[in-house]
Each structure stands twice: as C-alpha cells, then as structure tokens.
Amino acid sequence: MPLPPNRTAKITAVGKYLPERVITNFDLEKLVDTTDEWIRTRTGIIERRQVGDGEATSHMATAAARDLLEKRQIDPEEIDCIIVATVTPDMFFPATACLVQNNLGASRAWGYDLSAACSGFLFALDAGARMIESGSSTKVMVIGADTMSSIIDYTDRATCVLFGDGAGAVLLEACEEGNEGILDSILRCDGSGAEYLCMEGGGSLHPPRAETVAGKKHYLYQDGRIVFKYAIKLMADITAEVAQRNGLKSEDIQLFIPHQANQRIIDASVERLGLREDQVLSNIDYYANTTAATIPLGMADAVEQGRLKPGDNVVLAAFGAGFTWGGIYLRWSEVF
Ligand code: UT7
C-alpha cells in the first residue's frame, strides 16, 4: 500500500533516568583547585549526577527506556528499533543498543549505537524519524545516554566540573496527517575540529597500552576556549537557520530545548532568536553536560513541568565533538 505522502514521525512518550549520587561544586572544590563561584558564573552548573559502582550506560539507558514503556503502557515486544546515542558505550562492542534490547526483552527489535557526541541525540532522532516516515518501522526508541564520569580525569579542573551522567529516551510513532512531529532537521559535521574535543586512547589509532594510560589518553580532552568559540557561533547560527527556514519568529516558538554545555552558549542562541526566559529549557544547573542525554532529559523535564502541549512549536539545537552540530524543528504532539 502506498504511504501517505506527508507521513511524519512524532514523539509519543518520553522517559528519563538520573543516577542517585549527586556531586556538588563544593565536592569538586575538595578534588581540584576550583570554586563553586567560578563554576556557577562561567558555566551555570551547580551540581551533577554520577553513576554508582557497577552502573554503566546500558543500565541508565534501560532505566530511561523502562520509564518510557511504563508511561506509554506498551509491551517491549512492540519496539521495532532501538538507537542509542552515546560516546560512552559499556564496551566497544557489542553495541549498547543490544544490551538494552536484551534487558528490556524487546524481542522483535534491532538496534545500533550512534556516535556523534553532544549532537548524538539529534542525529539519532533524525535517523529514527526517517524509519517511521519510510514505513519500515512503527515504533522506534531513541535514547541518549552517557556515563561521562567514566572518561573524566578528576584531577583536571578544566573538564571535571563540566560533565554529568544521565539518560533520556523518546518513542517515535507515525503521524499520518504529517502535521505533527519532526518537521525539519539540519545536521552538520566538520572533522577539522576533531583534535579540540576528543578521547584519543583506546581506539585503533592509539590502542590501550601502559603508555596510553600513563599519558591519560583514556580521558576526555577539551580545548575549552576553542570549542566555546565554535559552539557559541555554530549553535546560534543553526538554530536561527532552522527557525528561518520554517518561518518561525520568536513569538511562534513555545519551547527551545538546547544542548546543555554552558549557560553562556545557550544564552547566545536565545539572544539570536530573541526568546524570553520562559521559552527556554535550561537544566544545566542540576545535571551539567550529560552529552547525548541533555536534550531528551530536557524534554522529559519539560513534560513533567507541564511546559509542552500538543501543537507547540519546539526547536532543538546541539553542538559537540567532531565537530558535530544540528537544529531540529518539531511540532509537539500528545505525549504519555
Ligand atoms: O558539549 C560539548 C561542547 N563543549 C562545550 O561547548 C564547552 C565549551 N567551552 C566552555 O564552556 C568554556 O570554555 C569552559 C567552561 C570550559 C571554560 O570557560 P572559559 O570562560 O572559556 O574559561 P577559560 O578556559 O578561558 O579559562 C579562564 C581561566 C583560566 O585561568 P587563566 O589562564 O586565565 O589564569 C583557567 O585556567 O579559568 C581557569 N579555569 C578554572 N578556574 C577555576 C579553568 N577551569 C577552571 C575551574 N575553576 N574549574
């Protein structure tokens, strides 16, 4: 049967998971030469979460997925595909998506991991939307999950204050009328920025050796100033581009959900769009930068806080390692 020409993918449920352990700025003052005041004023972060012993990305992703399934009241066997956006998989292989599939008992699902750092959730959301639009799938689960504490050097004040652990999940289903859901996306990458935000060790270029461990190559490295310079421009540019391409003026956007890397980077995009504070979702203060999880966690919080209703115009934007960046426009639908 031919597909309706305008079929889109809408979000029908959201779920989240945050580990219980809270690490405050004051806790970090005891580890490195930093202050609560510096962290708050330079980043907007007050605290972040950290996994417990033995807890990894698949556990957080599974918990977020279970939260979603409970809300949507569906059986895991109804899921066609699971995409996990992450840069901190439990292992190189098998994919975290396979571990989540097994944990859930999603016996009909296939799945894979997607590596695009802080833009990972947007890239995965776009891929999932295409599966729904094409008619190849009816229920796709898109998860953003990262255990940043597993690749952070807690003696490096320039990075250890910035990141946290967490997971968020959304379910995509078809909107046959084509008037809700993911309506547009602009996604980009530029590998010339690779060296400024990366983890060099453990891959095929620098396989794990005593020297790579001694050289701290299994930790996240970031040249904060350079990344900041690109992030502040490119995230604001792509947000404006996706809004303009869809004829959205500031008053037409009910909620902007940006990646949460630094409150100052969020503010630059907000200023470019001319948005008021109540049109912006910011939760960096309590979660810090959870990499692929920031945007689905933002959605889950917005739903919990009653800040989204069917018909709302929502703009998502992200920037991260690669460099990767993107903007997505979606019209919110009824969400469980
Ligand atoms: O999500 C993926 C993408 N990542 C990002 O978008 C992050 C982009 N970068 C940033 O958000 C910011 O660059 C940082 C928050 C990482 C740093 O803020 P900044 O305003 O760019 O600070 P800076 O790197 O220019 O450092 C200013 C000073 C330096 O001291 P000197 O050289 O001026 O004496 C740093 O050594 O602040 C110092 N500093 C700190 N001081 C206290 C750096 N980190 C800390 C710290 N506590 N934790």
Coordinates of C-alpha atoms and ligand atoms in Angstrom, one line a residue:
M1 CA 0.0 0.0 0.0
P2 CA 1.5 3.4 -0.8
L3 CA 2.3 5.6 2.1
P4 CA 0.5 8.8 2.8
P5 CA 2.8 11.5 1.2
N6 CA 3.2 13.6 4.3
R7 CA 3.7 11.0 7.0
T8 CA 5.9 12.3 9.8
A9 CA 7.4 10.8 13.0
K10 CA 6.0 12.2 16.2
I11 CA 7.2 11.7 19.8
T12 CA 4.6 9.8 21.8
A13 CA 6.4 9.1 25.0
V14 CA 9.5 10.3 26.9
G15 CA 11.4 8.7 29.8
K16 CA 14.5 9.6 31.8
Y17 CA 16.9 8.3 34.4
L18 CA 19.4 10.0 36.6
P19 CA 21.7 8.2 39.0
E20 CA 21.2 8.9 42.6
R21 CA 24.7 10.1 43.6
V22 CA 24.9 13.9 43.5
I23 CA 28.3 15.7 43.1
T24 CA 28.1 19.3 44.0
N25 CA 30.5 22.1 43.1
F26 CA 31.6 22.0 46.8
D27 CA 32.5 18.3 46.4
L28 CA 34.8 19.2 43.4
E29 CA 36.4 22.0 45.4
K30 CA 37.9 19.2 47.5
L31 CA 39.3 17.5 44.5
V32 CA 40.7 20.3 42.3
D33 CA 41.7 24.0 42.5
T34 CA 38.2 25.4 41.7
T35 CA 35.4 27.2 43.4
D36 CA 31.6 27.0 43.4
E37 CA 31.6 30.6 42.4
W38 CA 33.8 30.0 39.3
I39 CA 31.8 27.0 38.1
R40 CA 28.4 28.8 38.6
T41 CA 29.4 32.0 36.9
R42 CA 31.4 30.5 34.0
T43 CA 29.0 27.6 33.2
G44 CA 25.7 27.8 35.2
I45 CA 26.4 24.4 36.8
I46 CA 25.6 23.8 40.5
E47 CA 25.7 20.0 40.7
R48 CA 25.7 16.9 38.5
R49 CA 24.9 13.2 38.9
Q50 CA 27.3 10.2 38.9
V51 CA 26.7 6.5 38.4
G52 CA 27.0 4.1 41.3
D53 CA 29.6 1.3 41.4
G54 CA 29.0 -1.2 38.6
E55 CA 26.4 1.1 36.9
A56 CA 27.1 1.9 33.2
T57 CA 25.5 3.4 30.2
S58 CA 23.3 0.4 29.3
H59 CA 21.8 0.4 32.8
M60 CA 20.9 4.1 32.6
A61 CA 19.6 3.7 29.0
T62 CA 17.5 0.7 30.1
A63 CA 16.0 2.6 33.1
A64 CA 15.0 5.5 30.8
A65 CA 13.5 3.1 28.3
R66 CA 11.5 1.3 31.0
D67 CA 10.2 4.7 32.3
L68 CA 9.1 5.4 28.7
L69 CA 7.4 2.0 28.2
E70 CA 5.6 2.3 31.5
K71 CA 4.2 5.7 30.6
R72 CA 3.2 4.6 27.1
Q73 CA 1.8 1.4 28.5
I74 CA 3.2 -0.8 25.7
D75 CA 4.9 -4.1 25.6
P76 CA 8.7 -4.1 24.8
E77 CA 7.9 -6.5 22.0
E78 CA 6.2 -3.7 20.1
I79 CA 9.5 -1.9 19.6
D80 CA 11.0 -2.2 16.1
C81 CA 14.3 -0.5 16.6
I82 CA 16.5 0.9 19.4
I83 CA 19.0 3.6 18.6
V84 CA 21.4 4.6 21.5
A85 CA 23.3 7.8 21.0
T86 CA 26.4 7.6 23.2
V87 CA 30.2 8.2 23.4
T88 CA 30.5 6.1 26.5
P89 CA 29.2 2.7 25.5
D90 CA 29.6 -0.1 28.0
M91 CA 32.1 -1.7 25.6
F92 CA 33.3 -1.1 22.1
F93 CA 31.1 -4.0 21.0
P94 CA 28.5 -5.3 21.3
A95 CA 26.5 -2.1 20.9
T96 CA 24.8 -0.7 24.0
A97 CA 21.6 -0.9 22.0
C98 CA 21.9 -4.7 22.0
L99 CA 22.3 -4.8 25.8
V100 CA 19.3 -2.5 26.2
Q101 CA 17.3 -4.7 23.8
N102 CA 18.1 -7.8 25.9
N103 CA 17.4 -6.0 29.3
L104 CA 14.0 -4.9 28.0
G105 CA 13.1 -8.1 26.4
A106 CA 12.4 -6.2 23.1
S107 CA 12.4 -9.5 21.2
R108 CA 11.4 -8.0 17.8
A109 CA 13.8 -5.1 17.8
W110 CA 17.1 -4.5 16.0
G111 CA 19.3 -1.6 17.1
Y112 CA 22.6 0.2 17.0
D113 CA 24.7 2.8 18.7
L114 CA 25.3 6.2 17.1
S115 CA 28.4 8.2 17.9
A116 CA 28.0 12.0 17.5
A117 CA 28.9 13.2 21.0
C118 CA 26.7 16.1 22.2
S119 CA 24.8 16.1 18.8
G120 CA 24.2 12.3 19.1
F121 CA 20.6 12.5 20.2
L122 CA 19.7 14.9 17.3
F123 CA 21.4 12.7 14.7
A124 CA 19.6 9.6 16.2
L125 CA 16.3 11.4 16.3
D126 CA 16.6 12.2 12.6
A127 CA 17.6 8.6 11.7
G128 CA 14.6 7.3 13.7
A129 CA 12.2 9.7 12.1
R130 CA 13.3 8.5 8.6
M131 CA 12.5 4.9 9.6
I132 CA 9.0 5.9 10.6
E133 CA 8.5 8.1 7.5
S134 CA 9.6 5.4 5.2
G135 CA 7.1 2.9 6.8
S136 CA 9.8 0.5 7.6
S137 CA 9.1 0.8 11.4
T138 CA 6.1 1.7 13.5
K139 CA 7.8 2.2 16.9
V140 CA 11.4 3.4 17.2
M141 CA 13.1 4.1 20.5
V142 CA 15.7 6.8 20.5
I143 CA 17.9 7.0 23.6
G144 CA 20.6 9.5 24.6
A145 CA 22.8 8.1 27.4
D146 CA 26.3 8.9 28.6
T147 CA 28.4 8.0 31.6
M148 CA 30.8 10.9 31.3
S149 CA 32.3 10.1 34.8
S150 CA 33.9 7.0 33.2
I151 CA 36.1 9.2 30.9
I152 CA 36.7 12.2 33.1
D153 CA 40.0 13.0 34.8
Y154 CA 39.0 14.1 38.3
T155 CA 42.4 15.9 38.6
D156 CA 41.7 18.2 35.6
R157 CA 39.7 21.2 36.8
A158 CA 39.2 22.4 33.2
T159 CA 36.9 19.4 32.4
C160 CA 35.8 17.6 35.6
V161 CA 33.5 20.3 36.6
L162 CA 31.5 20.3 33.3
F163 CA 30.1 16.9 32.9
G164 CA 27.5 14.6 34.5
D165 CA 25.8 11.2 33.9
G166 CA 22.3 10.5 32.8
A167 CA 19.9 9.1 30.1
G168 CA 16.8 10.2 28.3
A169 CA 14.6 8.3 25.9
V170 CA 11.8 9.1 23.4
L171 CA 9.4 6.9 21.4
L172 CA 8.7 7.7 17.8
E173 CA 5.5 6.7 16.0
A174 CA 3.8 7.8 12.8
C175 CA 1.7 10.9 12.4
E176 CA -0.3 10.0 9.2
E177 CA -1.5 13.6 8.8
G178 CA 2.0 14.9 8.7
N179 CA 1.2 18.0 10.8
E180 CA 3.0 17.0 14.0
G181 CA 6.3 15.6 15.0
I182 CA 9.7 16.1 13.4
L183 CA 9.1 18.6 10.6
D184 CA 12.7 19.7 9.7
S185 CA 16.3 19.0 10.6
I186 CA 19.6 20.5 9.7
L187 CA 22.6 18.4 10.7
R188 CA 26.3 19.1 10.1
C189 CA 29.8 17.9 10.9
D190 CA 33.3 19.3 10.4
G191 CA 36.1 16.8 11.3
S192 CA 38.7 19.6 11.2
G193 CA 37.6 20.3 14.8
A194 CA 38.3 16.7 16.0
E195 CA 41.5 17.5 17.9
Y196 CA 39.9 20.1 20.2
L197 CA 37.4 17.7 21.9
C198 CA 38.3 14.0 21.8
M199 CA 39.4 10.9 23.7
E200 CA 42.5 9.7 21.9
G201 CA 43.2 6.4 23.6
G202 CA 41.6 3.0 23.3
G203 CA 40.8 3.2 19.6
S204 CA 42.7 1.7 16.6
L205 CA 45.0 4.8 16.4
H206 CA 46.2 4.5 20.0
P207 CA 45.2 1.0 21.2
P208 CA 45.2 0.6 25.0
R209 CA 48.8 0.3 26.3
A210 CA 50.5 1.1 29.5
E211 CA 51.8 4.3 27.8
T212 CA 48.3 5.4 26.8
V213 CA 47.1 5.0 30.3
A214 CA 50.2 6.8 31.7
G215 CA 49.6 9.6 29.1
K216 CA 45.9 9.9 30.3
K217 CA 44.7 9.3 26.8
H218 CA 41.6 7.4 28.0
Y219 CA 40.2 10.6 29.4
L220 CA 38.2 13.3 27.6
Y221 CA 40.4 16.1 26.3
Q222 CA 39.0 19.5 25.5
D223 CA 40.5 22.8 24.5
G224 CA 37.6 24.7 26.2
R225 CA 38.3 28.2 24.7
I226 CA 38.4 26.9 21.1
V227 CA 35.3 24.7 21.5
F228 CA 33.5 27.6 23.2
K229 CA 34.3 29.9 20.2
Y230 CA 32.8 27.5 17.7
A231 CA 29.9 26.3 19.9
I232 CA 28.7 29.8 20.6
K233 CA 28.6 30.7 16.9
L234 CA 27.6 27.5 15.2
M235 CA 24.8 26.5 17.6
A236 CA 23.3 30.0 17.4
D237 CA 23.6 30.0 13.5
I238 CA 22.0 26.6 13.0
T239 CA 19.2 27.5 15.5
A240 CA 18.5 30.7 13.5
E241 CA 18.7 28.7 10.2
V242 CA 16.1 26.1 11.2
A243 CA 13.8 28.7 12.6
Q244 CA 14.1 30.9 9.5
R245 CA 13.7 28.0 7.0
N246 CA 10.4 27.2 8.7
G247 CA 9.2 30.8 9.0
L248 CA 9.3 30.7 12.8
K249 CA 9.5 34.1 14.5
S250 CA 10.4 34.3 18.2
E251 CA 6.8 34.5 19.2
D252 CA 6.0 31.3 17.3
I253 CA 8.4 29.2 19.3
Q254 CA 6.9 27.8 22.5
L255 CA 10.0 26.0 23.7
F256 CA 13.6 25.9 22.8
I257 CA 15.5 22.9 24.1
P258 CA 19.2 23.4 23.5
H259 CA 22.1 21.1 24.4
Q260 CA 23.4 21.9 27.9
A261 CA 27.1 22.5 27.7
N262 CA 27.4 26.0 29.1
Q263 CA 24.7 28.5 30.1
R264 CA 26.6 31.2 28.2
I265 CA 26.4 29.1 25.0
I266 CA 22.6 28.6 25.5
D267 CA 22.2 32.4 26.1
A268 CA 23.9 33.2 22.8
S269 CA 21.3 31.2 20.8
V270 CA 18.5 32.5 22.9
E271 CA 19.6 36.1 22.2
R272 CA 19.9 35.4 18.4
L273 CA 16.3 34.0 18.4
G274 CA 15.1 36.8 20.6
L275 CA 13.4 34.5 23.1
R276 CA 12.2 35.2 26.6
E277 CA 13.4 33.0 29.5
D278 CA 10.1 31.2 29.8
Q279 CA 10.6 29.9 26.2
V280 CA 13.8 28.2 27.0
L281 CA 14.5 24.9 28.8
S282 CA 17.7 25.0 30.9
N283 CA 18.6 22.3 33.4
I284 CA 22.3 22.6 33.2
D285 CA 22.3 23.8 36.9
Y286 CA 21.3 20.4 38.2
Y287 CA 22.6 17.9 35.6
A288 CA 25.6 19.6 34.0
N289 CA 26.6 18.4 30.5
T290 CA 25.3 14.8 30.0
T291 CA 26.4 14.8 26.4
A292 CA 23.9 12.7 24.3
A293 CA 21.4 12.8 27.2
T294 CA 20.9 16.6 27.6
I295 CA 18.1 17.1 25.0
P296 CA 15.9 14.0 25.9
L297 CA 16.4 14.9 29.6
G298 CA 15.3 18.4 28.8
M299 CA 12.2 17.1 27.0
A300 CA 11.3 14.8 29.9
D301 CA 11.7 17.7 32.4
A302 CA 9.5 20.0 30.2
V303 CA 6.8 17.3 30.1
E304 CA 7.0 16.8 33.9
Q305 CA 6.7 20.6 34.4
G306 CA 3.7 20.9 32.1
R307 CA 5.6 23.2 29.7
L308 CA 4.6 21.4 26.5
K309 CA 1.2 20.9 24.9
P310 CA 0.1 19.4 21.6
G311 CA 0.6 21.9 18.7
D312 CA 3.6 23.7 20.4
N313 CA 6.5 24.6 18.1
V314 CA 9.7 23.2 19.6
V315 CA 13.2 23.9 18.4
L316 CA 16.1 21.6 19.4
A317 CA 19.8 22.5 18.9
A318 CA 23.2 21.0 19.8
F319 CA 26.9 21.4 19.3
G320 CA 29.6 18.9 20.2
A321 CA 32.7 16.9 19.5
G322 CA 33.5 16.2 15.8
F323 CA 32.6 19.0 15.5
T324 CA 29.0 18.0 15.1
W325 CA 26.0 20.3 15.3
G326 CA 22.4 20.5 14.4
G327 CA 18.9 22.0 14.7
I328 CA 15.6 20.3 14.6
Y329 CA 12.1 21.8 14.4
L330 CA 9.2 19.7 15.7
R331 CA 5.5 20.3 16.5
W332 CA 4.7 18.7 19.8
S333 CA 2.0 16.0 19.9
E334 CA 0.2 14.3 22.7
V335 CA 2.8 12.6 24.9
F336 CA 2.4 10.0 27.6
Ligands
UT7_1 O1 29.3 19.9 25.0 C1 30.4 19.8 24.1 C2 30.9 21.1 23.7 N1 31.6 21.7 24.8 C3 31.4 23.0 25.1 O2 30.6 23.6 24.4 C4 32.2 23.6 26.1 C5 32.9 24.9 25.6 N2 33.7 25.6 26.5 C6 33.3 26.2 27.6 O3 32.2 26.1 28.0 C7 34.3 27.1 28.4 O4 35.4 27.3 27.6 C8 34.8 26.5 29.7 C9 33.6 26.5 30.7 C10 35.3 25.1 29.5 C11 35.8 27.4 30.3 O5 35.3 28.7 30.4 P1 36.1 30.0 29.9 O6 35.4 31.2 30.3 O7 36.4 29.7 28.4 O8 37.5 29.9 30.7 P2 39.0 29.8 30.1 O9 39.2 28.4 29.6 O10 39.2 30.9 29.2 O11 39.8 29.9 31.5 C12 39.8 31.1 32.2 C13 40.6 30.9 33.5 C14 41.9 30.2 33.2 O12 42.9 30.8 34.0 P3 43.9 31.8 33.4 O13 44.6 31.1 32.3 O14 43.1 33.0 32.9 O15 44.8 32.1 34.6 C15 41.7 28.8 33.6 O16 42.9 28.1 34.0 O17 39.9 30.0 34.4 C16 40.7 28.9 34.7 N3 39.9 27.7 35.0 C17 39.4 27.5 36.2 N4 39.4 28.2 37.3 C18 38.7 27.6 38.3 C19 39.6 26.8 34.1 N5 38.8 25.9 34.7 C20 38.6 26.3 36.0 C21 37.9 25.8 37.1 N6 38.0 26.5 38.2 N7 37.2 24.7 37.1

